[in-house]
CSV table of C-alpha atoms in Angstrom, one decimal:
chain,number,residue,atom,x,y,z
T,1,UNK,CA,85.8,-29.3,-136.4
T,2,UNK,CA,86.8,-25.9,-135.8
T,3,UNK,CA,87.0,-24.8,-139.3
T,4,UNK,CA,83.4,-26.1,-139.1
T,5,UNK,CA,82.2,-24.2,-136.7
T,6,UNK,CA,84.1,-20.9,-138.1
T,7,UNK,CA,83.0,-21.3,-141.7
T,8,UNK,CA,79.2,-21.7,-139.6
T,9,UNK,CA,79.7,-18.3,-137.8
T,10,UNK,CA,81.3,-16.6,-141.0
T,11,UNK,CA,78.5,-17.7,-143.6
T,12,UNK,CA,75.8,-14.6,-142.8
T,13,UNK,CA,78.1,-12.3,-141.6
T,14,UNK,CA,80.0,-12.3,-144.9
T,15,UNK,CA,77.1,-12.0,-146.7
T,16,UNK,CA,76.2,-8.8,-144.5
T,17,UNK,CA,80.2,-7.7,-145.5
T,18,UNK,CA,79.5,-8.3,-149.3
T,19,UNK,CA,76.4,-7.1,-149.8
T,20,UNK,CA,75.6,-4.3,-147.2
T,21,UNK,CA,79.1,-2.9,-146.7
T,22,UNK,CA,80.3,-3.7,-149.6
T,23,UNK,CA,83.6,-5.3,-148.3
T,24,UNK,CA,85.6,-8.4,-149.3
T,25,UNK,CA,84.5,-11.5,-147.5
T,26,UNK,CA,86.7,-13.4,-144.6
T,27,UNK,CA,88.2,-16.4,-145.2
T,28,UNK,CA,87.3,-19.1,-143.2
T,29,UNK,CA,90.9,-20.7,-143.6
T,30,UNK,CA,92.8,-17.4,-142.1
T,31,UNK,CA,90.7,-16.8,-139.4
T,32,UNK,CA,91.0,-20.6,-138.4
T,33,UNK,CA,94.9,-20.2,-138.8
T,34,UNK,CA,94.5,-17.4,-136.4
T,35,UNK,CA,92.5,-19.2,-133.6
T,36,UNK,CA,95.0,-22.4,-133.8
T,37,UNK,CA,97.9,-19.8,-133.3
T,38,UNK,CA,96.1,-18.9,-129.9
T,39,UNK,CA,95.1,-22.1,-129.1
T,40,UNK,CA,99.2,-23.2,-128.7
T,41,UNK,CA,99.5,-20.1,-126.3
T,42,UNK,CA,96.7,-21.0,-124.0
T,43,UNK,CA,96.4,-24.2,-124.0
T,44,UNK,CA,98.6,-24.8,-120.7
T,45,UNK,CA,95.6,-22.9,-119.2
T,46,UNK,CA,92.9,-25.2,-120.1
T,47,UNK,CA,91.2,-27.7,-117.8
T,48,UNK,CA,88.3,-29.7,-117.7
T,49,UNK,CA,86.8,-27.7,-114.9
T,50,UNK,CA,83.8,-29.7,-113.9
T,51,UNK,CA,85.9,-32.3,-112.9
T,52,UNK,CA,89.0,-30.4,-111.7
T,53,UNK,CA,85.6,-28.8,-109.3
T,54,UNK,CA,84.6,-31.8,-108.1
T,55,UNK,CA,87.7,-33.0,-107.4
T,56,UNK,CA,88.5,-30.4,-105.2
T,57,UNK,CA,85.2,-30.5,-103.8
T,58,UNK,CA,85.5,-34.3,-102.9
T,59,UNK,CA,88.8,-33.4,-101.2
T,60,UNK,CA,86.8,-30.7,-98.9
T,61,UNK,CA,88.1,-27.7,-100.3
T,62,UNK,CA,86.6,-24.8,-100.5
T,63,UNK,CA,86.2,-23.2,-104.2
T,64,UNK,CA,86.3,-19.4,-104.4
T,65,UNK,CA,84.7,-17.8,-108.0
T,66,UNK,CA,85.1,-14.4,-108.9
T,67,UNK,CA,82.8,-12.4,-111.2
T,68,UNK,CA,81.3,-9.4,-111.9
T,69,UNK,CA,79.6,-9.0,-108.5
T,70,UNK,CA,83.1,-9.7,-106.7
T,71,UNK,CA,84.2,-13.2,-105.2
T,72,UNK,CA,82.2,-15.3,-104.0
T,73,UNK,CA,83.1,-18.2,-101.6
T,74,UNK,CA,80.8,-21.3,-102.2
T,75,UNK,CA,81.7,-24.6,-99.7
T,76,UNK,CA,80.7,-28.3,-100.8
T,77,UNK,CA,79.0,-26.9,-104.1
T,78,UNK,CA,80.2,-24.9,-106.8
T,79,UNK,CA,78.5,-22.0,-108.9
T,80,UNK,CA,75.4,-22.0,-110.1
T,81,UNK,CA,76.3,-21.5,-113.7
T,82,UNK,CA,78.4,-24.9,-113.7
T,83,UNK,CA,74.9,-26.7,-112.2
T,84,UNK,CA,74.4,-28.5,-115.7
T,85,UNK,CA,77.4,-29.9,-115.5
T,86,UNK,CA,78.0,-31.2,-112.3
T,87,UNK,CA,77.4,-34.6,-110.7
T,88,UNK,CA,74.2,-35.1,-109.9
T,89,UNK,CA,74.2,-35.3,-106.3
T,90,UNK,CA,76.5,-32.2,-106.5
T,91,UNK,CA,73.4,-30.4,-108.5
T,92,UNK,CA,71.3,-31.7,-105.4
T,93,UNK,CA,73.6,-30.1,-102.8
T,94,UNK,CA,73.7,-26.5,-104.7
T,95,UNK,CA,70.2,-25.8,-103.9
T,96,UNK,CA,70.6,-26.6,-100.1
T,97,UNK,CA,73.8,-23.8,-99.6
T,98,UNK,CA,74.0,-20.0,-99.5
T,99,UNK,CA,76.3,-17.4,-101.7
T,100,UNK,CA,78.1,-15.5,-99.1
T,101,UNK,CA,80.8,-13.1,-100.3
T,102,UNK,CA,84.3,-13.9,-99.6
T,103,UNK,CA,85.6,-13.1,-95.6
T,104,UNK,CA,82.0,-13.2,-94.4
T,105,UNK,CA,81.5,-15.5,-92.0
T,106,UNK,CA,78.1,-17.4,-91.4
């Protein structure tokens, strides 16, 4: 599947290499190689973070998320951007809280 989706992405970009900038094409097979390398290295970091969210959620915690406007501290919901895949009723629930920044109170 991944060498699917690589020789997908590669297919007009090498095209652009050959015939534009006159460059040899990239092989599909290497650059796979290369993202399997990675993958051994970060896979310990990866989650299923919808449900690892609404885990914590369910459990009353409170889920900080940091990006490039600074933290932000969201309480029984989660970020917008992860609103497609939460639980429905957790989708319900985003609309009816506030963003506040992290060590605002109110």
């Amino acid at each position: 599947m991944l060498r699917d989706k690589v020789v997908a992405s590669l297919e007009q970009k090498n095209q652009i290499l050959v015939k534009i900038f006159n460059r040899r094409e990239i092989n599909a097979d290497t650059v796979t190689e290369q993202l399997l390398a990675h993958a051994e290295r970060i896979a310990p970091y990866v989650v299923d973070a919808p449900r690892l969210l609404n885990n914590a959620l369910d459990e009353g915690k409170v889920v900080l998320f940091e990006g490039c406007a600074g933290p932000t501290t969201w309480t029984s919901t989660t970020a917008p951007t992860l609103r497609h895949q939460l639980e429905p009723d957790r989708r319900r629930r985003l609309h009816r809280h506030r963003c506040r920044p992290a060590g605002s109170t109110g």
